Tab-separated table of C-alpha atoms in Angstrom:
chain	number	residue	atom	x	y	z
A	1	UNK	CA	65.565	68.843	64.067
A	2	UNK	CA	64.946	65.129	64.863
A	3	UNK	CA	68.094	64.813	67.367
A	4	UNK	CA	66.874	68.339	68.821
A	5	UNK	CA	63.494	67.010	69.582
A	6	UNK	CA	64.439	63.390	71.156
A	7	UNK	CA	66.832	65.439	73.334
A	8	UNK	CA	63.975	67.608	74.424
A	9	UNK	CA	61.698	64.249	74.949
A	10	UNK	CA	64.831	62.871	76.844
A	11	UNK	CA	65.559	65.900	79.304
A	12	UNK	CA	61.472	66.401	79.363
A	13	UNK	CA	61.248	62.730	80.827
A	14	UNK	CA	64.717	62.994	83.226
A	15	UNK	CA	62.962	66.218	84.922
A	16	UNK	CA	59.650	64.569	85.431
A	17	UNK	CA	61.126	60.840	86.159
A	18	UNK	CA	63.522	63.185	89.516
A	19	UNK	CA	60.180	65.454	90.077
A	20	UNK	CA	57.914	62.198	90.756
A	21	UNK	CA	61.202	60.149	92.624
A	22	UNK	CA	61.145	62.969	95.191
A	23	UNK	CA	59.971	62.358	98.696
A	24	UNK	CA	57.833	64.765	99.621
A	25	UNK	CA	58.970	67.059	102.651
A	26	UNK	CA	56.957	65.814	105.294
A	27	UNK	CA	55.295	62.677	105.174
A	28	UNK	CA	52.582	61.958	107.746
A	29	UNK	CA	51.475	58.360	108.089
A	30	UNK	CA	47.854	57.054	110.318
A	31	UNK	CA	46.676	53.571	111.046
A	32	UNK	CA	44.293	52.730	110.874
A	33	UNK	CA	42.655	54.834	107.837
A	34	UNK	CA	39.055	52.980	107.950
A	35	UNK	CA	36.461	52.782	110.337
A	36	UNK	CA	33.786	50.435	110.267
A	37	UNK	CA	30.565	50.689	111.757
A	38	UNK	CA	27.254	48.760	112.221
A	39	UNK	CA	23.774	50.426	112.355
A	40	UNK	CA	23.945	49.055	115.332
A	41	UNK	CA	26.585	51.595	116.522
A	42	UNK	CA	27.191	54.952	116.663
A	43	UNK	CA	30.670	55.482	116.357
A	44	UNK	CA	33.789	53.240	117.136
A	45	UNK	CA	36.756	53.777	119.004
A	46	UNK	CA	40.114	53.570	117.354
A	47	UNK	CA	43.623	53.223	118.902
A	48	UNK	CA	45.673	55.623	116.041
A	49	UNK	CA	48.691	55.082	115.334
A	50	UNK	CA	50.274	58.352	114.072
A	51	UNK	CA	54.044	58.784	112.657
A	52	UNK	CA	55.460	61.794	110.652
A	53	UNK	CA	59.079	61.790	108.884
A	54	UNK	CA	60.452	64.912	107.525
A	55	UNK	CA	63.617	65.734	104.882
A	56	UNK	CA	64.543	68.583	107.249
A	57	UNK	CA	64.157	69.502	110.701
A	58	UNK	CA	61.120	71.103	111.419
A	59	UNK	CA	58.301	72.354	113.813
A	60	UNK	CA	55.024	70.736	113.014
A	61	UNK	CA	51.723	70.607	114.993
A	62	UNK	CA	49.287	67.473	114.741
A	63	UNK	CA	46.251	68.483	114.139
A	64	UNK	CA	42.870	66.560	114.152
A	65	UNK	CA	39.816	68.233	111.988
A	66	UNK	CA	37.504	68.080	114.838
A	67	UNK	CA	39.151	70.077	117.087
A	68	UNK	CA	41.066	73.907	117.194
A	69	UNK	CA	44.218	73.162	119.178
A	70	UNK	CA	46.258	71.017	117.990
A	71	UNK	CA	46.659	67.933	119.549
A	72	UNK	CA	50.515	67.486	120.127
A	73	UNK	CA	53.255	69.883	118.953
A	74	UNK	CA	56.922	69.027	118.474
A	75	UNK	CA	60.072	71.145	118.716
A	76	UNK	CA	62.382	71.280	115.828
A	77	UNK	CA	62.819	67.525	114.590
A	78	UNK	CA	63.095	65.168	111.560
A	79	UNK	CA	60.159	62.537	112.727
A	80	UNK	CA	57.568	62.230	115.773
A	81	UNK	CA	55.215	59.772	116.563
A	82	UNK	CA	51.839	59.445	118.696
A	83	UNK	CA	48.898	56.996	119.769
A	84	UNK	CA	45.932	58.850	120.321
A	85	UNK	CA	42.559	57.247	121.031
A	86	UNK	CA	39.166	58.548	120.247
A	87	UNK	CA	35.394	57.763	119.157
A	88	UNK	CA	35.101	58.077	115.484
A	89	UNK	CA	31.730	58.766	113.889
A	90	UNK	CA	32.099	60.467	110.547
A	91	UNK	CA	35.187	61.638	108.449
A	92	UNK	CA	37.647	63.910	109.346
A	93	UNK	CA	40.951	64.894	108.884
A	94	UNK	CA	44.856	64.882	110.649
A	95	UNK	CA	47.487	66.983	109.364
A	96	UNK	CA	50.418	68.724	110.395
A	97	UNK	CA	51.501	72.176	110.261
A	98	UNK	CA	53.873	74.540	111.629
A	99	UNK	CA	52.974	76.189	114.783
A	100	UNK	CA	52.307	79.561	113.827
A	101	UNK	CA	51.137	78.883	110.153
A	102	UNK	CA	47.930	77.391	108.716
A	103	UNK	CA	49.507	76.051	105.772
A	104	UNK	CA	48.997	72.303	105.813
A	105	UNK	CA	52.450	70.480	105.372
A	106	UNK	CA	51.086	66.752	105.090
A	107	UNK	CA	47.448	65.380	105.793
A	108	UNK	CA	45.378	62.433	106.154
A	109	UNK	CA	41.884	61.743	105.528
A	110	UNK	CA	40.406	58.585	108.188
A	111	UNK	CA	37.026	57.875	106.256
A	112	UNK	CA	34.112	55.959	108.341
A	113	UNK	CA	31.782	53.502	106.511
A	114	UNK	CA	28.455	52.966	107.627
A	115	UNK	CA	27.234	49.443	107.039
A	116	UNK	CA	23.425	49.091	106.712
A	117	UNK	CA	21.125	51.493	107.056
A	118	UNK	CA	17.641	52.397	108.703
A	119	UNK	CA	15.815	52.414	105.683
A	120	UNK	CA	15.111	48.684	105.860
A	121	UNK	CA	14.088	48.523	102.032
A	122	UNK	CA	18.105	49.519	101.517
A	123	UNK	CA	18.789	45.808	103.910
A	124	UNK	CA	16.434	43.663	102.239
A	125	UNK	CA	18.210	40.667	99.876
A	126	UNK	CA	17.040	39.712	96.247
A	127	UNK	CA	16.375	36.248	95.969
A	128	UNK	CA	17.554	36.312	91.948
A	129	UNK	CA	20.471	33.572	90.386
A	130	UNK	CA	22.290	36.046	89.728
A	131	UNK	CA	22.579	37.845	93.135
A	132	UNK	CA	25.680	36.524	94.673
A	133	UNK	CA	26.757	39.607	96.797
B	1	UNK	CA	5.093	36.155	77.899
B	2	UNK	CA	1.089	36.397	78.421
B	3	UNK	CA	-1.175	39.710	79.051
B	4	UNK	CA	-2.045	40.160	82.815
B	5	UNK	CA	-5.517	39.211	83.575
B	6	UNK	CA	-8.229	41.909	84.384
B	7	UNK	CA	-8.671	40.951	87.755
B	8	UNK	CA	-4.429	41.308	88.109
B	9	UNK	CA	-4.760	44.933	86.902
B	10	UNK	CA	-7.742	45.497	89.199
B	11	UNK	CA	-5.446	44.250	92.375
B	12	UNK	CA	-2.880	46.351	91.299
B	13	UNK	CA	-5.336	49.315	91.365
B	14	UNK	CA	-6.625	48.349	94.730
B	15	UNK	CA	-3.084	47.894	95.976
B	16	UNK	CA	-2.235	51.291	94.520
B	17	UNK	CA	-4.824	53.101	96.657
B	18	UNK	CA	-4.503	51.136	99.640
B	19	UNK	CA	-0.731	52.283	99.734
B	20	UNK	CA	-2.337	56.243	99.389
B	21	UNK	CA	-4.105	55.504	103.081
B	22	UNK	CA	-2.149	53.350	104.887
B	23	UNK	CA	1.633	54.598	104.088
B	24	UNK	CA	2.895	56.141	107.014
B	25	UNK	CA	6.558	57.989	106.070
B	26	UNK	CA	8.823	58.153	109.320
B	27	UNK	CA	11.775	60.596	108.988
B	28	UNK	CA	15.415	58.905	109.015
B	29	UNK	CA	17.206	59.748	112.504
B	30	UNK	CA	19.800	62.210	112.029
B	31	UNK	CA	21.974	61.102	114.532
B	32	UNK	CA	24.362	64.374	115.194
B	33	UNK	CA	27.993	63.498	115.999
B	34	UNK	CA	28.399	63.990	119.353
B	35	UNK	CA	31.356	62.146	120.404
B	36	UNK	CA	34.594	63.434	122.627
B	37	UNK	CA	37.766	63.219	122.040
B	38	UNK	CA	39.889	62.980	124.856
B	39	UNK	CA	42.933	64.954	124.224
B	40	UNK	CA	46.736	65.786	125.892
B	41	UNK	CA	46.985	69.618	126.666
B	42	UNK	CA	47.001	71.830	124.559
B	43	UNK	CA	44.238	70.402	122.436
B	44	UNK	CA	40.565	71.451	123.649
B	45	UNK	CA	38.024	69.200	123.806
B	46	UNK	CA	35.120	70.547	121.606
B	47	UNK	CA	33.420	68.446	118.709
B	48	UNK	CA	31.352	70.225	115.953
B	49	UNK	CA	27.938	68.314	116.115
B	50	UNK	CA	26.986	67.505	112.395
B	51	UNK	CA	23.940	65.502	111.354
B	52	UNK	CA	24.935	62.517	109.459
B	53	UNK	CA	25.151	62.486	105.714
B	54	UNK	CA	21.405	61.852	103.872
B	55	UNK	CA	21.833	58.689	102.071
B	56	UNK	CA	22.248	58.783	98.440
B	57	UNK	CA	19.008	57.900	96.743
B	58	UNK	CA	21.260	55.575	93.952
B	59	UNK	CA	23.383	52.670	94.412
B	60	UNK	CA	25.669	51.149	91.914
B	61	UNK	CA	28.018	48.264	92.930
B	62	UNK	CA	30.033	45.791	90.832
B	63	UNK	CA	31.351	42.945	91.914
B	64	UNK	CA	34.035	40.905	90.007
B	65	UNK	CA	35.373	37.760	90.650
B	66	UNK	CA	34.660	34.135	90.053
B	67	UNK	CA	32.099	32.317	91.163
B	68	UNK	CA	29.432	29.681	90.002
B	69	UNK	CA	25.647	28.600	90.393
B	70	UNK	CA	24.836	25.321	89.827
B	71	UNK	CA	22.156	24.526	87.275
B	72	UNK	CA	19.518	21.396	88.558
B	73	UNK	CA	18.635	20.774	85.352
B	74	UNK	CA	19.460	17.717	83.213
B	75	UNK	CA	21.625	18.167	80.098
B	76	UNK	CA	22.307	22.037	81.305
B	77	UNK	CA	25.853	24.265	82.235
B	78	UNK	CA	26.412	25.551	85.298
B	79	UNK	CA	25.514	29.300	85.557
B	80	UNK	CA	28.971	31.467	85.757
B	81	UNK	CA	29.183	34.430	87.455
B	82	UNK	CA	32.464	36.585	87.300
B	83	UNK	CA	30.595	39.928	87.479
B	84	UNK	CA	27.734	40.991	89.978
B	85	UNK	CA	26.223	44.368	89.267
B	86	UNK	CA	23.912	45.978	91.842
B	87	UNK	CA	21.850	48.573	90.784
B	88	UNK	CA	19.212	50.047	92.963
B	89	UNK	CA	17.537	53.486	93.202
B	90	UNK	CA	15.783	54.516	96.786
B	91	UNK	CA	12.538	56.882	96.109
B	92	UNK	CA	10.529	58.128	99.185
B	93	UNK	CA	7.769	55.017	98.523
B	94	UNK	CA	9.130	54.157	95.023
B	95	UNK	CA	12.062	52.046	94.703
B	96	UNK	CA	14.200	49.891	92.326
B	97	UNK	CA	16.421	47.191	93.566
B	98	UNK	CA	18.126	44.804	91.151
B	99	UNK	CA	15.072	44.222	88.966
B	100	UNK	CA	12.431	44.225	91.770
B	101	UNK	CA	10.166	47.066	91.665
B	102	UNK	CA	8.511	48.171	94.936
B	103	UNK	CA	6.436	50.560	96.522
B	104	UNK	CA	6.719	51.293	100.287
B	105	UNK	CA	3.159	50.807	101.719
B	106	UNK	CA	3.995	51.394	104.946
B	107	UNK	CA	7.075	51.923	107.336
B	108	UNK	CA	7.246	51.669	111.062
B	109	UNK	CA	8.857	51.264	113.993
B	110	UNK	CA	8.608	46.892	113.647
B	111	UNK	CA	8.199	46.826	110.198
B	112	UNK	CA	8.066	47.889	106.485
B	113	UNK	CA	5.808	46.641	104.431
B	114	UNK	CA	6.213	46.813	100.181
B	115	UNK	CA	4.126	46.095	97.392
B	116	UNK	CA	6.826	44.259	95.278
B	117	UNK	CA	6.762	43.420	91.378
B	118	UNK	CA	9.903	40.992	90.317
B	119	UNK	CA	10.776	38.300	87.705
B	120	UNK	CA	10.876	34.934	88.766
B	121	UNK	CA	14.224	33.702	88.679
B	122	UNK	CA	13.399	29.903	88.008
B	123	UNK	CA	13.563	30.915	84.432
B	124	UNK	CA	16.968	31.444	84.478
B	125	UNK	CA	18.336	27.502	84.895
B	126	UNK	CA	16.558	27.271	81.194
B	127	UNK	CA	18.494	29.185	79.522
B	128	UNK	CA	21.591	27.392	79.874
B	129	UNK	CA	20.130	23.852	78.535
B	130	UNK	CA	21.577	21.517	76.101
B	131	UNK	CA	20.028	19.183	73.564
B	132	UNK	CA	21.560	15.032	73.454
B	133	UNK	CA	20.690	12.760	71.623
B	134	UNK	CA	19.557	9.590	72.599
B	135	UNK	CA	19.335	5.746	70.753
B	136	UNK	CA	16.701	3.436	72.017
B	137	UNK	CA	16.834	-0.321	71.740
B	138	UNK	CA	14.489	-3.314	72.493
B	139	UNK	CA	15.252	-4.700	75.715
B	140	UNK	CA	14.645	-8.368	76.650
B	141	UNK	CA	11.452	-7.742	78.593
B	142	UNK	CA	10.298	-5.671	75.462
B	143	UNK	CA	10.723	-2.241	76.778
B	144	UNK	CA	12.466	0.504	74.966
B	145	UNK	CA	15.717	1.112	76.937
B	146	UNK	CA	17.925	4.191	75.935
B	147	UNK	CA	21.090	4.044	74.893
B	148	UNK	CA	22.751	7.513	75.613
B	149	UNK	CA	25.471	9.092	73.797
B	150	UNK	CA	27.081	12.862	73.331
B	151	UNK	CA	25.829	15.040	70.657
B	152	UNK	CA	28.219	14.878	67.481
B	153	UNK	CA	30.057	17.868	67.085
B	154	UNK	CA	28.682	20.265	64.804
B	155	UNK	CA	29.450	19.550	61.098
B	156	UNK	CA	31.031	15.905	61.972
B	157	UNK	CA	28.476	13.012	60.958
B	158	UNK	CA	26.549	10.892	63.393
B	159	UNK	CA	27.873	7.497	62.571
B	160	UNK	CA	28.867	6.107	66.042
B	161	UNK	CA	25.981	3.695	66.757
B	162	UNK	CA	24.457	0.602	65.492
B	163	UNK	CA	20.732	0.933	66.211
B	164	UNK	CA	17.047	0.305	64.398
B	165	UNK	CA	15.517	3.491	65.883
B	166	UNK	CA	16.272	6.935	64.507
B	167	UNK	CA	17.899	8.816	67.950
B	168	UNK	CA	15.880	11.125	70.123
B	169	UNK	CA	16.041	14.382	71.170
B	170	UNK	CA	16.447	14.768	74.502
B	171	UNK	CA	15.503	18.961	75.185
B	172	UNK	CA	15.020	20.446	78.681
B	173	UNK	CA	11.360	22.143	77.760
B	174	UNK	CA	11.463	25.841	77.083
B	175	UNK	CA	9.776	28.039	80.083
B	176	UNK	CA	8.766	31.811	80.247
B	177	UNK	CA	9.573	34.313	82.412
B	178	UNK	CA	6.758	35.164	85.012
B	179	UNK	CA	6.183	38.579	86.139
B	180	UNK	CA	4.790	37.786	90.248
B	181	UNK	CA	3.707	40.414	92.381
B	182	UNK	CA	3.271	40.389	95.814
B	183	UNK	CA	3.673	41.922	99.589
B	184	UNK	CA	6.575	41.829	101.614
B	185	UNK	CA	7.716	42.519	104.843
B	186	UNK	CA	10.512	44.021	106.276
B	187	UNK	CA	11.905	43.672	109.964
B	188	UNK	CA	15.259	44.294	111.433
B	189	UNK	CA	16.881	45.614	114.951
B	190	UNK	CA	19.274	44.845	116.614
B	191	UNK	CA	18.645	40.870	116.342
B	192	UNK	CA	18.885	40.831	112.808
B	193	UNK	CA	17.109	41.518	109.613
B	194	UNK	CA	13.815	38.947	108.594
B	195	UNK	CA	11.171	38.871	105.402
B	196	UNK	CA	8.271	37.940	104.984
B	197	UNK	CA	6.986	37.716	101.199
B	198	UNK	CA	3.826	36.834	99.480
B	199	UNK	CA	3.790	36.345	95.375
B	200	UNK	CA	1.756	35.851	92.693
B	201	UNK	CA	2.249	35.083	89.049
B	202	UNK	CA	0.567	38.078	86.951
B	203	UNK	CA	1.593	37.292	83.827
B	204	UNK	CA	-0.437	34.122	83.149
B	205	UNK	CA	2.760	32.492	83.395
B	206	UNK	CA	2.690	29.701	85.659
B	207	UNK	CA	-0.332	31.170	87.802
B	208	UNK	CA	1.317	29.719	90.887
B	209	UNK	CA	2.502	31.604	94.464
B	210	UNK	CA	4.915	31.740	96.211
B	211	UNK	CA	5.500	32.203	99.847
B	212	UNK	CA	8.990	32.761	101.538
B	213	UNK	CA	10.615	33.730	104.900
B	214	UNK	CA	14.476	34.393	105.765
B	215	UNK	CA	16.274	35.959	108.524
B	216	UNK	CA	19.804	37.241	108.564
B	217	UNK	CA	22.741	38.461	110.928
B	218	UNK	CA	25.436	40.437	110.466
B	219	UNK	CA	28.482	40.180	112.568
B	220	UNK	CA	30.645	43.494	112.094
B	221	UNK	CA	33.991	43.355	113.999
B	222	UNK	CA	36.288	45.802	112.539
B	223	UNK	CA	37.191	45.417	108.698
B	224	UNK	CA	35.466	42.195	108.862
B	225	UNK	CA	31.883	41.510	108.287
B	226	UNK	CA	30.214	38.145	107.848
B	227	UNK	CA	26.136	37.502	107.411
B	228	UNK	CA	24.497	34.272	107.728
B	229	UNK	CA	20.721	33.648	106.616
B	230	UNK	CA	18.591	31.085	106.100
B	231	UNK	CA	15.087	31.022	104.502
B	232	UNK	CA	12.289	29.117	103.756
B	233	UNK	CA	10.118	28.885	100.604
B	234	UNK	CA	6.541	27.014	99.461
B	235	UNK	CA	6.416	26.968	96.131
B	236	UNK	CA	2.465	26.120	95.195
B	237	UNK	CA	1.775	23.707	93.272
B	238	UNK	CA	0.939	25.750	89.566
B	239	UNK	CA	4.668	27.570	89.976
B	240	UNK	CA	6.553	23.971	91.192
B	241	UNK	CA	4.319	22.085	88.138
B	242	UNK	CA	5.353	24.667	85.488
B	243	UNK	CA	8.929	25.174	85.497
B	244	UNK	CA	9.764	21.683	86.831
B	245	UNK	CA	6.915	19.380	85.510
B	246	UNK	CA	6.980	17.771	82.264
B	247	UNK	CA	3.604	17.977	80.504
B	248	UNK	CA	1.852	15.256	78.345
B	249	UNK	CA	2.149	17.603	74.797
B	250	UNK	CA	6.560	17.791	76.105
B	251	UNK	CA	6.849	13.871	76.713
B	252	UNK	CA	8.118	11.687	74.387
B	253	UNK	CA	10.863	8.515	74.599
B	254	UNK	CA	12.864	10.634	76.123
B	255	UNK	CA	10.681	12.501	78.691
B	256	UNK	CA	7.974	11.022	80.628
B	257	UNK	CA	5.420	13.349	81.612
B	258	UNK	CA	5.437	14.871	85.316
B	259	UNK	CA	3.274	16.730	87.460
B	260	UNK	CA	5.612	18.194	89.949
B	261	UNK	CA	3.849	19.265	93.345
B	262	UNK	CA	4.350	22.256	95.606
B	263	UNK	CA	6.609	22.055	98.294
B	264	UNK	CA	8.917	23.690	100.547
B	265	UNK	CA	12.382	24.830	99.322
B	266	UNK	CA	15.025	25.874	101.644
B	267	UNK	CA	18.299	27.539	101.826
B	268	UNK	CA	20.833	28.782	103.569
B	269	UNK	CA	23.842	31.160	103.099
B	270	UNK	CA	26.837	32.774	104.367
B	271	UNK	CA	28.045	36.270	103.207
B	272	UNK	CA	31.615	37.967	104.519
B	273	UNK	CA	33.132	41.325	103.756
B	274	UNK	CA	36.716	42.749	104.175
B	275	UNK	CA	36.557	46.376	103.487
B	276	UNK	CA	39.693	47.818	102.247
B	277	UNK	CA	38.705	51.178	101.403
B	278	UNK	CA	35.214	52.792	101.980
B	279	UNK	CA	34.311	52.007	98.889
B	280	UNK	CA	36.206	48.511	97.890
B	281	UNK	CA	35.698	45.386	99.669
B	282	UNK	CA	37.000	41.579	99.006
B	283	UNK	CA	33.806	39.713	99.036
B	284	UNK	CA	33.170	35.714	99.202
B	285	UNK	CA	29.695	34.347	99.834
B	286	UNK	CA	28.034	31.322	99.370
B	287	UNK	CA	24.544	29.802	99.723
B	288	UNK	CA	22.974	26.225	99.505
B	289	UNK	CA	19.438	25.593	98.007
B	290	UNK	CA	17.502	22.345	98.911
B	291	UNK	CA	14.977	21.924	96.392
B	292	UNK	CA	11.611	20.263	97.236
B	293	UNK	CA	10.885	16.619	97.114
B	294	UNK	CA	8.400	16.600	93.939
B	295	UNK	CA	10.696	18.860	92.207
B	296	UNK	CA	13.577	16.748	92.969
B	297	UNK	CA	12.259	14.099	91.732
B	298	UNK	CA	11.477	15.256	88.034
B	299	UNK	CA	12.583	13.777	84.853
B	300	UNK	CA	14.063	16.976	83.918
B	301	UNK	CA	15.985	17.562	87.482
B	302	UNK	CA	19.430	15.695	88.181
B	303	UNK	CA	20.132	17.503	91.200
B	304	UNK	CA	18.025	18.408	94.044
B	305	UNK	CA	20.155	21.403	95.112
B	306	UNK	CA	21.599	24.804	93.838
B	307	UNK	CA	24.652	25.515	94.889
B	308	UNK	CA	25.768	29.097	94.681
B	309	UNK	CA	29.427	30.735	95.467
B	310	UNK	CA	31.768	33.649	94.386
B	311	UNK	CA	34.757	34.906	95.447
B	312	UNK	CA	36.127	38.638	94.266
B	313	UNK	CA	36.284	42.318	94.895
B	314	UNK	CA	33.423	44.600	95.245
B	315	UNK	CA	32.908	48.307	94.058
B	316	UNK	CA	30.133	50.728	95.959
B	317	UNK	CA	30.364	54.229	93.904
């Protein structure tokens, strides 16, 4: 029963261990992923660097969240890569998918961080000891 | 810590309802989105317009790292700090900000002005005093000239020195907390971000004031921000006399009594960023404290600065 089980625990952990070492299909990589900006500004404008690698050849659309055609297609390939400028001023999201689908095969999430705030009571600075930050 | 006063509580009153007729609430812009993207065929160029997220009325933030304050004090540590936490809560008028308790009187397009209740922070150096020991002997002139030595270690006897007198205790006085409560005003555009800020002791504390100004910057350039400020504060006499004078009833042979004056402090401090994520940032700041003459110049003072750094990472959730 013993030698049953730690061959169970053993195959268990061999399955999982090759599940989580597998690449998955299409992997879609943006830089930068952060955008700050000052009260001061509205939005800023980022230079993207966009690259997607997949297992198998494939057709895959770039999409960006913010708008409904996609922004570059490719024709049956294993990577592709594009720079695409633009003003960013909240979150949003790439990802690619096939042409014709609406599955999403790979995405990306570019997050914006708003530093300071109108609310001056949300600016002002403690004078305590202990306030270092 | 003592009962406020009747005339405190009657202030506070009159504050309250002056607050009720003078605040003026202006609505935060909702700046919609409104930005192109310009696009290679086939993508067309349309952006949904979206007002920007309210802001959360809580903030929580920990920071953890290493960094230090120094303590002026005589026979005192250093303060440590290897975790910062910053709690605040953001109320239409009411707010909470790392121990500071405020209600917005008024906001408007130059300024906002709070009605502020905080803990002096003075305090704090006393709790991290020592006690020595110290041996007098007769000098030549006839004076009584100490001879100072370490503490013995706890449990080990004191049998180091050869001297008539019996050794004195040499104790940084004890000192209160003082709850102050004051005004203070906000400004901030595009030039930066100044205070203004009134105090008074209600707590029968020290019964002193203080007034204070500072002004900041903030530099963002990508990832990267960094914020100088500098700031000035009068401490009145009562507040500067309290915490860093040494009364007749505290001196002994080891302390001789002090009456410590007001006077200006001032300071001055530089705060950068590098934001890794949205919500995780490597922090290292530091500031520089230049206490006043009179306060330098105490028996119980061996340094006439604070000097304040840290170095870590920083949570916003």
């Amino acid at each position: 029963m013993r030698t049953r089980l730690t061959l169970l625990a053993v195959t268990w952990l061999a399955v999982r261990t090759a599940t989580a070492a597998e690449p998955p299909p299409v992997r879609l990589i943006v830089k930068p992923l952060l955008c700050v900006v000052d009260k001061a500004a509205e939005s800023c404008n980022v230079k993207f660097d966009i690259r997607w690698k997949s297992v198998l050849p494939g057709e895959y659309c770039l999409n960006d969240e913010a708008v409904p055609a996609p922004l570059r297609c490719w024709p049956r390939t294993l990577s592709g890569e594009l720079q695409h400028q633009r003003e960013v001023s909240e979150d949003f999201i790439f990802w690619l998918s096939p042409p014709a689908g609406t599955e999403r095969a790979a995405e990306v999430k570019v997050e914006v961080l708003r530093v300071g705030s109108d609310d001056r009571r949300r600016e002002r600075r403690t004078r305590h000891v202990w306030d270092v930050l | 810590m003592n009962i406020p006063r009747l005339q405190h509580l009657l202030a506070m009153a009159v504050l309250w309802s002056l607050a009720h007729s003078t605040y003026a609430q202006t609505e935060a812009p909702s700046t919609p989105a409104t930005t192109d993207a310009s696009l290679p065929a086939p993508a067309a160029v349309t952006r949904p317009t979206r007002p920007l997220p309210a802001e959360r009325n809580w903030r929580f933030g920990i920071g953890v790292g290493y960094g230090m304050r120094t303590n002026p004090l005589v026979q005192s540590d250093d303060i440590p700090v290897l975790v910062d936490l910053d709690i605040a809560w953001f109320g239409k008028r009411w707010f909470f900000d790392n121990f500071d308790l405020g209600f917005q009187l008024a906001d408007t397009r130059l300024f906002t002005a709070n009605a502020v209740a905080r803990v002096n922070s003075d305090r704090v150096f006393f709790g991290k005093t020592n006690i020595r020991y110290v041996n007098f002997t007769l000098a030549a002139d006839g004076n009584k000239v100490p001879i100072t030595r370490p503490a013995p270690p706890p449990g080990r006897p004191d049998n180091g020195f050869a001297s008539a007198d019996q050794p004195q205790e040499l104790k940084v006085p004890d000192r209160d907390y003082a709850i102050e409560m004051g005004l203070e005003m906000l400004f901030g555009g595009e030039w930066g971000q100044a205070t203004l800020r009134g105090f008074h002791d209600v707590s029968q504390t020290h019964e002193g004031f203080e007034i204070s100004a500072d002004y900041s910057y903030r530099w963002t350039l990508g990832r990267f921000s960094v914020s100088p400020s500098v700031g000035l504060a009068f401490k009145s006499d009562d507040l500067s006399n309290y915490y860093w004078g040494v009364n007749p009833k505290e001196a002994g042979l080891t302390l001789q009594p002090y009456e410590a004056k007001g006077g200006v402090d001032w300071e001055a401090g530089l705060r950068t960023s590098y934001y890794l994520t949205k919500s995780v940032r490597l922090a290292i700041s530091a500031d520089y404290e230049r206490l006043h003459d009179s306060v330098a110049s105490s028996p119980i003072v061996a340094e006439d600065h604070v000097l304040g750094y840290f170095a870590g990472a920083a949570w916003q959730f």
